[in-house]
CSV table of C-alpha atoms in Angstrom, one decimal:
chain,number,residue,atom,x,y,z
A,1,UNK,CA,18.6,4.1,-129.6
A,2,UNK,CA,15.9,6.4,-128.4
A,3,UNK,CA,14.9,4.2,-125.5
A,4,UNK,CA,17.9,3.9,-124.3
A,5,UNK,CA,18.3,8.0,-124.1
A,6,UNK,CA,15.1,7.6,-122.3
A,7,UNK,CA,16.1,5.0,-120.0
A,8,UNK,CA,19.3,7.6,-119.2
A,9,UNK,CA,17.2,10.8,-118.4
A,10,UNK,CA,15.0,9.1,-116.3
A,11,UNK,CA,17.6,7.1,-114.1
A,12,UNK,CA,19.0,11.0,-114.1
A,13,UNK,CA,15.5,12.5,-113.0
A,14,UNK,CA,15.7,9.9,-110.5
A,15,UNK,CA,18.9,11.1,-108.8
A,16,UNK,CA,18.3,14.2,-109.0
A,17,UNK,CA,14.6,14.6,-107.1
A,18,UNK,CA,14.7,15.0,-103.4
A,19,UNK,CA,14.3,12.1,-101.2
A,20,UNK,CA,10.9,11.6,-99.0
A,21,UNK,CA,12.7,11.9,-96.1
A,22,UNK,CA,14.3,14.9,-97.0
A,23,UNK,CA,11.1,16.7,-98.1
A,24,UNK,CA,9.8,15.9,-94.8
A,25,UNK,CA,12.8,17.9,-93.0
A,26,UNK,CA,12.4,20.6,-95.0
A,27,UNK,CA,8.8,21.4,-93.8
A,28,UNK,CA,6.9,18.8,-95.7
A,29,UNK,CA,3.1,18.7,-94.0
A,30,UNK,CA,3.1,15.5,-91.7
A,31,UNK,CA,1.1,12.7,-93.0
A,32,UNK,CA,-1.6,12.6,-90.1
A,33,UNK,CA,-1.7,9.6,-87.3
A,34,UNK,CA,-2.5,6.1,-88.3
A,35,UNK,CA,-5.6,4.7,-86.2
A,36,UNK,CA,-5.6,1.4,-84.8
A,37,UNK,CA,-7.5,-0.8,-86.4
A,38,UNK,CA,-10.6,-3.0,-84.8
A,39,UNK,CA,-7.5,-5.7,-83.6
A,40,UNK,CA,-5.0,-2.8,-82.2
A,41,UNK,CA,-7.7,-1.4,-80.4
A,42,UNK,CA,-9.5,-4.7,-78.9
A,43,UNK,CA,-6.1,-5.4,-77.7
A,44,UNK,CA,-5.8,-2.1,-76.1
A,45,UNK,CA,-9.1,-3.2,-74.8
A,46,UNK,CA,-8.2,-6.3,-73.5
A,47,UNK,CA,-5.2,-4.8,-71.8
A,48,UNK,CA,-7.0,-2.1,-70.0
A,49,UNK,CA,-9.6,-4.6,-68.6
A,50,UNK,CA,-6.9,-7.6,-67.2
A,51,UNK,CA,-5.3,-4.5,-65.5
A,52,UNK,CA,-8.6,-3.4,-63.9
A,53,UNK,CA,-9.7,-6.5,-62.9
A,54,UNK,CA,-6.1,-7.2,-61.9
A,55,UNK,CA,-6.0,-4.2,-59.5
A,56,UNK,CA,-9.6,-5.1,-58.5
A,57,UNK,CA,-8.5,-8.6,-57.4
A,58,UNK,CA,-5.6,-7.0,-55.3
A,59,UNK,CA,-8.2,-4.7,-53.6
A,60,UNK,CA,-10.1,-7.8,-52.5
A,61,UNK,CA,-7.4,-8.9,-51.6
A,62,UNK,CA,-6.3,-6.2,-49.1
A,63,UNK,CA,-9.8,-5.8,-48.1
A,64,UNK,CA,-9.7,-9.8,-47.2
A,65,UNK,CA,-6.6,-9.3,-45.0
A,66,UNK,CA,-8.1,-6.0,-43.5
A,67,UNK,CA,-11.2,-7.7,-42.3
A,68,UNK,CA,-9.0,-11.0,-41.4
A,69,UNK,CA,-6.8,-8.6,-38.9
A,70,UNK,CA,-9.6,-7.1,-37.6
A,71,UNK,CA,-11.3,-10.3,-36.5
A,72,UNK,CA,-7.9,-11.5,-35.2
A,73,UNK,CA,-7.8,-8.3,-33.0
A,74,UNK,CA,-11.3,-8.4,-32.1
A,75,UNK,CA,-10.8,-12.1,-30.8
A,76,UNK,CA,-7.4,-11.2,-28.8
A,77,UNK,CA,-9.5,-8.2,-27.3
A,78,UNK,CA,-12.0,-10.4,-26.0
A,79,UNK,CA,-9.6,-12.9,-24.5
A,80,UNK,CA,-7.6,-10.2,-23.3
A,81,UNK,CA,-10.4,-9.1,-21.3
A,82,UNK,CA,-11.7,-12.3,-20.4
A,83,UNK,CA,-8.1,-13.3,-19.2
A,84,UNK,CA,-8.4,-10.2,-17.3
A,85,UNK,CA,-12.2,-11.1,-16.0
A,86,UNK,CA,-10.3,-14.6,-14.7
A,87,UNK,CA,-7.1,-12.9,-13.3
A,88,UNK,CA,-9.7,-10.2,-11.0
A,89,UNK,CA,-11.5,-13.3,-10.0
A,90,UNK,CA,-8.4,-15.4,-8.8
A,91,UNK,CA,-7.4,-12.1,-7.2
A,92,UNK,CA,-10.4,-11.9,-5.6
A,93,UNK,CA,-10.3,-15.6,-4.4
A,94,UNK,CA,-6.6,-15.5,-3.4
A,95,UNK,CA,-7.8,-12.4,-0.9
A,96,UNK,CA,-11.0,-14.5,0.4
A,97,UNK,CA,-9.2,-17.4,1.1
A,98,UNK,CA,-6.5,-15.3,2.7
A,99,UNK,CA,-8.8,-13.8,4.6
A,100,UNK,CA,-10.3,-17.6,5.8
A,101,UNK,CA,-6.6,-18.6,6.2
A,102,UNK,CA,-5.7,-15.6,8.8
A,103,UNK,CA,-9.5,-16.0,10.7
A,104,UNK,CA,-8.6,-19.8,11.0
A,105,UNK,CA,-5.0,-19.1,12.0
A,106,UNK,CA,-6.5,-16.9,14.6
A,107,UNK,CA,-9.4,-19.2,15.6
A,108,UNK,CA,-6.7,-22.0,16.0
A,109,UNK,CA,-4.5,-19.7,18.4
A,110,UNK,CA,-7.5,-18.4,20.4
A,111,UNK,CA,-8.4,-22.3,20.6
A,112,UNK,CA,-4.6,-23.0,21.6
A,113,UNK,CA,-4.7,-20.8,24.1
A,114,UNK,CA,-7.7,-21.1,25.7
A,115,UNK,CA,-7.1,-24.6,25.6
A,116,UNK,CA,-3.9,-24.2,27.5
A,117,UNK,CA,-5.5,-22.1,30.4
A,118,UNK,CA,-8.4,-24.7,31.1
A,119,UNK,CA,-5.8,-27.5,31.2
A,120,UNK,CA,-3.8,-25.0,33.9
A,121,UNK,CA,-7.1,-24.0,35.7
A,122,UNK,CA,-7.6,-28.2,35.6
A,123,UNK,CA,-4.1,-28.6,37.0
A,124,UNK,CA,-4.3,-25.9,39.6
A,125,UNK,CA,-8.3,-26.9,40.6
A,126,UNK,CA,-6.7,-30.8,41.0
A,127,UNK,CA,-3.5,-29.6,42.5
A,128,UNK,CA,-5.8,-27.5,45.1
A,129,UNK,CA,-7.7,-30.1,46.5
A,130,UNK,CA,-3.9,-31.6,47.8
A,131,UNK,CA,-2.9,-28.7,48.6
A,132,UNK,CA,-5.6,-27.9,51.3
A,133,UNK,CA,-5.4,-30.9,53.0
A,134,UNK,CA,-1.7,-30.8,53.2
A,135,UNK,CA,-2.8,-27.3,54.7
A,136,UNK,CA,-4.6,-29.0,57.5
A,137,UNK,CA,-1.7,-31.1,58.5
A,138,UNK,CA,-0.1,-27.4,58.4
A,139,UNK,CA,-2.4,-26.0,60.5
A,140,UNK,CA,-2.4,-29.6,63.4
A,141,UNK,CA,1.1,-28.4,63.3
A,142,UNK,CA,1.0,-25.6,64.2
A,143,UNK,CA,-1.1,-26.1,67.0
A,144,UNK,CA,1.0,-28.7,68.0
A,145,UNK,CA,3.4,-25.9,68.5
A,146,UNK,CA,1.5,-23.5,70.3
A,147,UNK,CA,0.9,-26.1,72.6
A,148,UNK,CA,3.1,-25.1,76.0
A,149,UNK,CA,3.6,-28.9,77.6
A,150,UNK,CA,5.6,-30.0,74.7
A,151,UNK,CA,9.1,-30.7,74.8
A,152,UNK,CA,12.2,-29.1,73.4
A,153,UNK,CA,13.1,-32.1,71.6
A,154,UNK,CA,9.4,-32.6,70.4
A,155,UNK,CA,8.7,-29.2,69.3
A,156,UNK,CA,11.6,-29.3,67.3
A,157,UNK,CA,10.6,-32.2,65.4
A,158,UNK,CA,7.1,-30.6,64.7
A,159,UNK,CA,9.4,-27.1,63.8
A,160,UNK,CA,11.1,-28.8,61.0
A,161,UNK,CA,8.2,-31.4,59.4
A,162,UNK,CA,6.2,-27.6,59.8
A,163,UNK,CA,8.9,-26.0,57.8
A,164,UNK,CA,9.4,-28.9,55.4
A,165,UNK,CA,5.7,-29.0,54.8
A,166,UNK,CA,5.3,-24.6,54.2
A,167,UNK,CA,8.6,-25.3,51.9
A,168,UNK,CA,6.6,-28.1,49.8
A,169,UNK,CA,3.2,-26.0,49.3
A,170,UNK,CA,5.6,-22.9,48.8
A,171,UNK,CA,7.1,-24.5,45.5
A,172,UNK,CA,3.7,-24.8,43.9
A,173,UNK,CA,2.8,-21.5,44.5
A,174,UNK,CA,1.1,-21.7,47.9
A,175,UNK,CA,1.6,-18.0,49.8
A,176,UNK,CA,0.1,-16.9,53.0
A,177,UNK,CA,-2.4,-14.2,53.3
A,178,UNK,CA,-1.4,-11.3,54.8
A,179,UNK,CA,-2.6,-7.9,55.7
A,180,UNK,CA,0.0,-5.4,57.6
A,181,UNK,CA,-2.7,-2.9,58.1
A,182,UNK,CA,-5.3,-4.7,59.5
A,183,UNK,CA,-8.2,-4.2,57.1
A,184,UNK,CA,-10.7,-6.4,56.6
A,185,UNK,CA,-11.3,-7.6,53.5
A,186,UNK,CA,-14.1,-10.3,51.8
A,187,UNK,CA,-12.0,-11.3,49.3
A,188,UNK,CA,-9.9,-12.9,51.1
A,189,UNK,CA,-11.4,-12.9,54.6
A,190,UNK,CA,-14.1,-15.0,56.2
A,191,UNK,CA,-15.6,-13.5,59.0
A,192,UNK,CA,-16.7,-16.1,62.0
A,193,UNK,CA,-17.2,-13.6,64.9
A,194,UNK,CA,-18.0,-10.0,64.7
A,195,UNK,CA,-17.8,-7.6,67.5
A,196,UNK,CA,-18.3,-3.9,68.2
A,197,UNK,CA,-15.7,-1.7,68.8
A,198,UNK,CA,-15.2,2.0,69.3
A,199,UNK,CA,-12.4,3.9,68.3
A,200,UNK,CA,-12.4,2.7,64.7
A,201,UNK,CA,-14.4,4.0,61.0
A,202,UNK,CA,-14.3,0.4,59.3
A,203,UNK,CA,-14.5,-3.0,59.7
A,204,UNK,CA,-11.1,-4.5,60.9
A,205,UNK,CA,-9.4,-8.0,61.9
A,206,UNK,CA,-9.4,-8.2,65.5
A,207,UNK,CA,-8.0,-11.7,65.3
A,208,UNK,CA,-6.8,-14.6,62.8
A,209,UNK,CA,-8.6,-18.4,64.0
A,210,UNK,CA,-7.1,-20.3,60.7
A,211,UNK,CA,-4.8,-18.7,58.2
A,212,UNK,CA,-5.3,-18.1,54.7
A,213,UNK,CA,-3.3,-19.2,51.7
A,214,UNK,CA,-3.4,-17.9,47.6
A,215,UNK,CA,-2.3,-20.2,45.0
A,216,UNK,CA,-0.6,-18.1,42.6
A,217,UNK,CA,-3.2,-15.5,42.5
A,218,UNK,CA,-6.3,-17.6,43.2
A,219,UNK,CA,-7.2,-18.2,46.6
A,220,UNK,CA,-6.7,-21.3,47.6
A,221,UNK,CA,-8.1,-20.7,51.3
A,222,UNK,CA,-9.7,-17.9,53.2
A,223,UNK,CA,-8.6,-16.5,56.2
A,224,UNK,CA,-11.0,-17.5,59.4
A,225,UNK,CA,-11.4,-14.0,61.2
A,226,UNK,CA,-13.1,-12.2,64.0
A,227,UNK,CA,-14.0,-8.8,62.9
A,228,UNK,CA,-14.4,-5.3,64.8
A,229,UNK,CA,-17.1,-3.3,63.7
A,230,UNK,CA,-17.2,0.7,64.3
A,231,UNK,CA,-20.1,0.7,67.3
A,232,UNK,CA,-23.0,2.2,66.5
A,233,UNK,CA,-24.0,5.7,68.6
């Protein structure tokens, strides 16, 4: 009988006594911070390291791809410049042979057209050599005409094989030489008889033996002259 009262009171004590939790709201001093033990905190270890080396490896990493870029642009900067070393010299050698192209050009056109005179200086040196004997046969002609015992129907004849023959040396270029004012002059003329005479300052024609002829503007044949000369006091 006496435990069991016992047994009551203390269930009652029980109930009755605030709880832990409740003592702790009510200002209770906190029961101070558990350490880690040796596993907790070689754990904690462990983790701190595989992040270090973790961020280590990533910094290796970037420094890897850091140095990998700047070998990447140090070999595009030197084939940049050597592509531009190899584009100055195909400049360079697009300019030279320019240069030989226009010279040759030129050379080839000088050579054209000095080739083109000597075959017309040829043509007109082979054509002259005709032409002055067909002048001879100009010039019996003539005197055929001046002749004063020849007949009408004969000097007509001569007249027109004259004309015919001055029309054919004409067409290549044949033109007398001719001198309204008289002078004399060596370029043209070829003096056979000279004589004083007064009244005059310079050399003049006093009269034509044979008749000259140009070829275009060559002569072809001088005049045969007889020349006054000023007399001397």
């Amino acid at each position: 009988m006496i435990n069991e009262d016992r047994k009551i009171q203390d269930e009652k004590d029980v109930l009755s006594a605030p709880s832990a939790d409740a003592a702790g709201t009510e200002g209770a001093i906190p029961a101070p911070p558990v350490e880690p033990d040796a596993a907790g905190r070689k754990k904690t270890s462990e983790h701190r390291n595989h992040k270090n080396n973790k961020d280590h490896q990533k910094n290796r990493s970037l420094k890897a791809e850091i140095e990998a870029l700047k070998k990447d642009l140090e070999q595009r900067t030197r084939e940049a410049e050597a592509a531009r070393g190899e584009a100055e010299t195909a400049r360079k050698e697009s300019l030279e042979w320019k240069d030989r192209t226009l010279r040759t050009l030129a050379d080839t056109d000088n050579l054209r057209k000095r080739l083109e005179r000597e075959k017309d200086e040829f043509f007109l040196f082979s054509l002259s050599d005709i032409l002055k004997e067909f002048l001879q046969v100009i010039d019996n002609l003539e005197r055929a005409l001046d002749a004063r015992d020849a007949s009408d129907g004969l000097r007509e004849g001569v007249e027109l094989i004259c004309r015919q023959m001055l029309d054919l040396v004409g067409k290549r270029g044949v033109t007398l030489i001719e001198r309204p004012d008289g002078r004399f002059d060596p370029n043209v003329h070829q003096a056979l008889l000279t004589e004083e005479a007064e009244g005059i300052e310079e050399p003049m024609i006093g009269e034509e033996l044979q008749k000259g002829y140009m070829l275009n503007d060559r002569l072809l044949r001088p005049a045969l002259v007889k020349v006054l000369m000023p007399k001397k006091n």
